Amino acid sequence: MDALVFVLAGAMATATPMLLAALGELVVEKAGVLNLSIEGMMAIAAAIAFMVTLGTHDHTLGLLAGVVSGVLLSLVFAMLVLVFMANQVAAGLAVGILGLGLSALLGRAYEGMTILPLAKLSIPVLSGLPVIGPVLFGQDVVVYLAFALAALIAWFLYATKAGLKLRVIGENPATAHALGLWPVATRLAAIAFGGAMAGLAGGYASTVLTPVWSQDMIAGRGWIAVALVVFGTWRPARIVVGAYLFGAVSLLGLALQALGIGIPSQLMTCMPYVLTIVVLVVISADKVRIRLNAPASLGENYRPTT
Amino acid sequence: MTNWMKRILVTGTMLAGLVTAAHADPFRIGYLIPNPVGDVGWSHELDAGAKAIQEHFGDKVEVQTVNSLGEGPDATRVMDKMAADGFNMLILGSFGYQQDGLKLAKRYPNLSVVHIGGYLNAKNFSTLAPRHYEAAYLCGMAAGMVTKSETLGVIAAFPLPEVLNIMNAYVLGAQSTNQSLKPVKVIWLNSWFDPAKEKASAESLASQGSDVIYSLFPGTPAPVAVAEQLGVYATVTHSDNTKYAPTKHLCAGQLNFGPVLIDKVQQAMDKAFKGDDVFAGVKEGTIAVAGLNNDLSADQKAQILATQDQMRAGTFNPFTGPIASNDGKDAVPAGTALDDAAIKSMKFLVKGIDTTIPN
Amino acid sequence: MKFLGFWMEPRTETSPLSTLVIALITIALSIATMIGMFLLLGASPGVVLYSFFVEPLSSSYNLGEVLIKASPLILIAQGLAIGFRAKVWNIGAEGQLIIGAICASLLPIYWSDTDSAWLLPGMIVAGALAGMAWAGIAAFLRTKFNASEIIVTLMLTEIAKQVLYYLLTGALRDPSGYNFPQSVMFPDAGLYPTFGGEGVRANLSVFITLAMTVGCWIFVTKTFAAFRLLVGGVAPDAARYAGFSQRQAIWISMLIGGAAAGLAGVGEIAGPIGKLQPILSPGYGYAGIIVAFLGGLNPIGIFFAGLFMAVIYVGGDIALVSAGIPTSAPVVFQGLLLVFYLASSFFMRFKFRALPRERTATEGV
């Protein structure tokens, strides 16, 4: 029973960095831009957020610092892609590498240090309920924030005019421009928002999820976030489900090991990645669904001619 | 870079070289550390060793450490540069530097090399391995004493050779003070620097009843810190991690490279360097328990320290038979004890550990 | 179109002069930024620059190091560039390298006492085929199920790492190696012969890289297949209309990229490493992507970009010792190079126009 609670409750927190980053990338991609530098943005945010939290003993300041550093790095990407018309994949990889290198460079004096953890919420009656108590009502603040952001983004994209405009720009920026919309400015805002979310994700990872910073701690979660957007066919609710599923499966391997089940540990470490491929294949095979939800101009630069 | 700039640079460097050469040449030691140096852990203790050398010998030596080096051909390049630059001694802090370190030692016969964590030797290539397992046994005793759920958990990164003998010693130590232990649970991380995974592993073990978690060669202090959060005891290798678990830190196997390395440096400076295999533990001052928790009674602490004293005197070998392995065989028959070679090449797991390793 | 207030128009052809100027500006900007960074780090810029750019070329050992570093970078970049030009994004070269190395290593591990002249060629073939197969998985999933190859190749890389660890702690482990996760040392017949003198590590795998470079150059400039790939990347609709098969483009791209990565893996285990071990590559699969872009996705450009990157890698290792810079500094340098390159190559594709043309009635979007 406890293994189950561990997996379900732990999945919430484990999934939160990937969920936050994926939600940000969702908005960016809906605007038509593919930003592959998430790993680098998370890494530098993790380093900066940790340094600030260590110095000020204030998690909120640390997370804010993480957000700011994510935004700043994303602006480098925005400049490359919007102003210099660089290939989006190349630009994303370049900025990602830069972010990873900078995070290691800036944070090297902080390797292995620790800070006080952020407390988990404890709601009077609800947290005490068996199983669903700790799973649903015993998480830290940012987990609930991620939920709220997912709902907020869904509302923004599908129930507001601004969201509609963003989606139109993602489908066909030239037509949007002819209609009087501002593709470049909107994409800039979207990229910055993606940077903020990745920054929050990275800051959360190093100050709340584990109160430790280490050079390679993001460990590929930025790439998982990219996968999650495709998983969820560009819809927020499905991205939430996908993130928790991924988190649960990665913890499942650890739970099975602790139970003493004799499957080679390397195999269990592979599980989340194999699962990602399988789900991706299933989702992508449905061409209709993909075409309905994937922004048509994703990955192509918009070249304003007037 | 233009020609005249190049000439100025080269001349300047040469002049600088001449100026420094005018003083009595300090004994130059190159010190290679595989990972970033943190507050605790393998790399930290290696760095502490370097500082101990510098402090002991003062102006007579110049220690240059390079860290975060990884283990591939890049590390070799750095080693080679140091040798080509005329360093007198190299200290290599990771198993992966072995092959190329050995080749380098053959090419530079006047270079003394100490390799920490290997098994090949040459005239000027010495190996040093800490007897982690001695402290593991002692920490296991502590774990057996305090556990109330009778379940111990272990988090290990990779099934490296020493990991097996350390894990076995830990469990044997626990079994020596606690006859009613349930099978020990093990989680293999298969990665080095993933604090989120380390934390999740600690939570997984705790959720299934472990009330003492042993972090074996942890990449970061995350599992220890999480143990404190979860309210379970933490034992750990390499360094005293009390600052990460102020109330629940039970026992650490503290490394101290200083004494043995200072000895080797002195040998090299006296031109009497031995290319031997040093397996150093409590006796040589390389390993000791640290950070014993105050929940242990004075008697319990005394018992642990007494066993440590026996190790220091050379009269206690944790791997004295009879020891059964977890697949039912008799690993160490009664009346015998494993020698160093057998300890280093240990392939079995003692009875009472619940995990599998590939053959 | 407008760029910061100036009117730009696409160039119809790129002049070699502009390519060179762009390259120099990129390097100059990156170096300037790095000098600022080194000053902040407290390292002496002169020493650092000397270590980065002069010392790697100053001895036969160092030149050998540059070659063994450049060889896998160029090899992988050539293979990946074929696909990138067709917008097939193989991000998993690192995993294909690992799988190529694993399969190639099976031969010297099981025939560890042989001195047959067929051992090394066998390893080369095995490595290339294995890398192709691993990349082929992504090609299959993309062509059959439309699954993004970016994500599949990335996931396959992580899986490849775990496969390596699993084999090294079990089936392929050296039985007399005190349980360390590594294979036996390969016999001499399973190693590339070295050249250049005592202690120099340059080996004959550079010829494979040279062959790949020449082969790619011929492929790209002379064959119609490459033209089809290029059109498929630049103007996919036109390509479809002309009947160029996207399926074929994906398969060709992924197989070539996978084979190149697998060959690079063989180059490492039959070269400086000499056995199979957990860490086979310091990120060549990813660095190869950088080299591909820095080289403008052009075989000759990639050749020089790869050499340049190798000099920086080797110089970075030297600077670790001589200037005490941290290991992350060269990584930042590479990131900066790519960022500045992408920014300045904008000017390779567009040129300034003095005044906006008079707008006529037919001018559209």
Coordinates of C-alpha atoms in Angstrom, one line a residue, chain B residues 131-141 169-170 172-173 176 279-289 303-320:
Chain B
R131 CA 38.9 0.1 3.0
H132 CA 35.4 1.6 2.9
Y133 CA 34.0 -1.7 4.1
E134 CA 35.5 -1.3 7.6
A135 CA 33.5 1.8 8.3
A136 CA 30.6 0.2 6.5
Y137 CA 30.7 -2.6 9.1
L138 CA 30.7 -0.1 11.9
C139 CA 27.9 1.9 10.5
G140 CA 26.0 -1.3 10.0
M141 CA 26.4 -2.0 13.7
A169 CA 30.1 -5.4 5.4
Y170 CA 27.2 -3.1 6.2
L172 CA 27.1 -8.1 8.4
G173 CA 27.6 -5.3 10.9
S176 CA 26.0 -8.6 14.4
F279 CA 44.7 -1.0 0.7
A280 CA 44.3 1.5 3.5
G281 CA 41.7 1.6 6.3
V282 CA 41.2 2.4 9.9
K283 CA 44.8 1.4 10.7
E284 CA 46.4 3.9 8.4
G285 CA 44.0 6.7 9.3
T286 CA 42.3 6.6 6.0
I287 CA 38.9 5.5 7.2
A288 CA 37.0 6.3 10.4
V289 CA 33.5 6.5 11.6
Q303 CA 30.9 -0.9 21.4
I304 CA 31.3 0.5 17.9
L305 CA 34.4 2.4 18.8
A306 CA 35.8 -0.7 20.4
T307 CA 35.4 -2.7 17.2
Q308 CA 37.1 0.2 15.4
D309 CA 40.0 0.0 17.8
Q310 CA 40.3 -3.7 17.0
M311 CA 40.4 -2.9 13.3
R312 CA 43.1 -0.3 14.0
A313 CA 45.1 -3.0 15.8
G314 CA 44.6 -5.3 12.9
T315 CA 42.7 -7.9 14.8
F316 CA 39.2 -7.7 13.3
N317 CA 38.3 -8.7 9.8
P318 CA 34.6 -8.2 9.1
F319 CA 34.7 -11.0 6.5
T320 CA 35.5 -13.8 8.9

